[in-house]
Tab-separated table of C-alpha atoms in Angstrom:
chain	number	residue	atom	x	y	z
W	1	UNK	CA	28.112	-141.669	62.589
W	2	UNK	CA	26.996	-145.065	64.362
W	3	UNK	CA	24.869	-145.101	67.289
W	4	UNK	CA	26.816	-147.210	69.741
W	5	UNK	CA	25.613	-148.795	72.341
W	6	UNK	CA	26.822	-148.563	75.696
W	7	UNK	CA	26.006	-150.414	79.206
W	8	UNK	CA	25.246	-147.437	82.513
W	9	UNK	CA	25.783	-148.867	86.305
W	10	UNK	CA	23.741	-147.874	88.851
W	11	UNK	CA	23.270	-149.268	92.669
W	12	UNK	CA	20.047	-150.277	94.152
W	13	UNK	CA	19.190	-151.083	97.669
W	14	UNK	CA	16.872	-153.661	98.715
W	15	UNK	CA	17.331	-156.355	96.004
W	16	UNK	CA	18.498	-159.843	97.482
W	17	UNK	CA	16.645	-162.419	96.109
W	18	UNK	CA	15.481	-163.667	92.807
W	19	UNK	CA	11.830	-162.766	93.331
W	20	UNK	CA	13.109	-159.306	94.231
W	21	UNK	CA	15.416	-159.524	90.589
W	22	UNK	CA	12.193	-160.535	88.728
W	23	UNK	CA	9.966	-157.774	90.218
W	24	UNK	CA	12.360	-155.236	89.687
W	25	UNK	CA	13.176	-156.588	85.980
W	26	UNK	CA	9.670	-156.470	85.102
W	27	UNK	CA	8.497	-152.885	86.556
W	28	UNK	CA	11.675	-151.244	84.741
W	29	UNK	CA	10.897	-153.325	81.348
W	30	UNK	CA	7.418	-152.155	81.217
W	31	UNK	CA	8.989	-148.444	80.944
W	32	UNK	CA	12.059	-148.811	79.062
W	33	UNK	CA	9.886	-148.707	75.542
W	34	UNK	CA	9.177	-145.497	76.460
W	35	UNK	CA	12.339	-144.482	77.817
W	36	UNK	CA	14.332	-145.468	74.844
W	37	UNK	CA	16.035	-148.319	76.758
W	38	UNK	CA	16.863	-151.725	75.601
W	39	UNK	CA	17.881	-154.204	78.160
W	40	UNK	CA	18.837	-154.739	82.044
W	41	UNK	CA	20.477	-156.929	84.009
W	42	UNK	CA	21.160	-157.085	87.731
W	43	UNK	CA	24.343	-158.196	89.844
W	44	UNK	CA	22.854	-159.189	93.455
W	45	UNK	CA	25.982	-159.051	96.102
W	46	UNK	CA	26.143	-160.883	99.185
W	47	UNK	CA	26.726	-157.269	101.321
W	48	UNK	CA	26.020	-153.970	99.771
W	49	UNK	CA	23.529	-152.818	96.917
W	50	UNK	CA	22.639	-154.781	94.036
W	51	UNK	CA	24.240	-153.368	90.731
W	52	UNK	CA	22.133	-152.969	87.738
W	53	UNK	CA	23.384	-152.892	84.208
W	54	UNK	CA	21.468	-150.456	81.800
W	55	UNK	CA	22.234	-151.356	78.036
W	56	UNK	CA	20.995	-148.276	75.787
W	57	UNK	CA	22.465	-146.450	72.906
W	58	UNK	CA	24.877	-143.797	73.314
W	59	UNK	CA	22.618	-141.033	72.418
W	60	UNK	CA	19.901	-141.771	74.564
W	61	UNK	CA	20.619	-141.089	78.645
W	62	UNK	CA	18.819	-143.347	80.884
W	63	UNK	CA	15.939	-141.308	82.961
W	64	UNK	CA	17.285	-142.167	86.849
W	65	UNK	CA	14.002	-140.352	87.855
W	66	UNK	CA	11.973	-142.434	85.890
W	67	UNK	CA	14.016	-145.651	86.936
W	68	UNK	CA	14.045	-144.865	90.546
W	69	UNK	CA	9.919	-144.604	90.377
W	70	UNK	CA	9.467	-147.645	88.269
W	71	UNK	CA	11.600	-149.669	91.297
W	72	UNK	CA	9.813	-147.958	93.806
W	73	UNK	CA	6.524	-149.599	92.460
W	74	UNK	CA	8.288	-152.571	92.389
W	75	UNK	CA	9.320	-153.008	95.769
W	76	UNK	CA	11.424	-151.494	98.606
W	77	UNK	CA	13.947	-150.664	95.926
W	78	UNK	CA	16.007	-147.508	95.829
W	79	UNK	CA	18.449	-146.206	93.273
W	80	UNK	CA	21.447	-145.431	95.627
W	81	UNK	CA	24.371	-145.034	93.311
């Protein structure tokens, strides 16, 4: 059977600006090798948390833990969602 793959949502705090996108982009990159996940993406709103878009296959579920620490490294980012 096929390995889809499939995009997880998750909320972060403290992610306005572009700089903040890059940083953020970059610290979870350097860990998603190991973690088994392919790509990101964020979705910056004008009020509220940012949304971030975790593309991965369907058998492999995204480590929030991990996640949460690699943005915390990054910044005053915060999985909140």
């Amino acid at each position: 059977m096929p390995d889809h793959v499939t995009t997880t949502r998750l909320q972060v705090s403290g992610i306005r600006t572009d700089d903040e996108v890059r940083r953020a982009l970059q610290a979870l990159y350097d860990r998603f090798a190991e973690l088994g996940v392919g790509a990101a993406t964020f979705e910056v709103a004008d009020a509220g948390p940012a949304r971030l878009y975790i593309k991965h296959r369907e058998s492999v579920a995204p480590d929030t833990g991990e996640i949460a620490a690699a943005l915390a490294r990054a910044g005053d980012f915060r999985l909140v969602g």
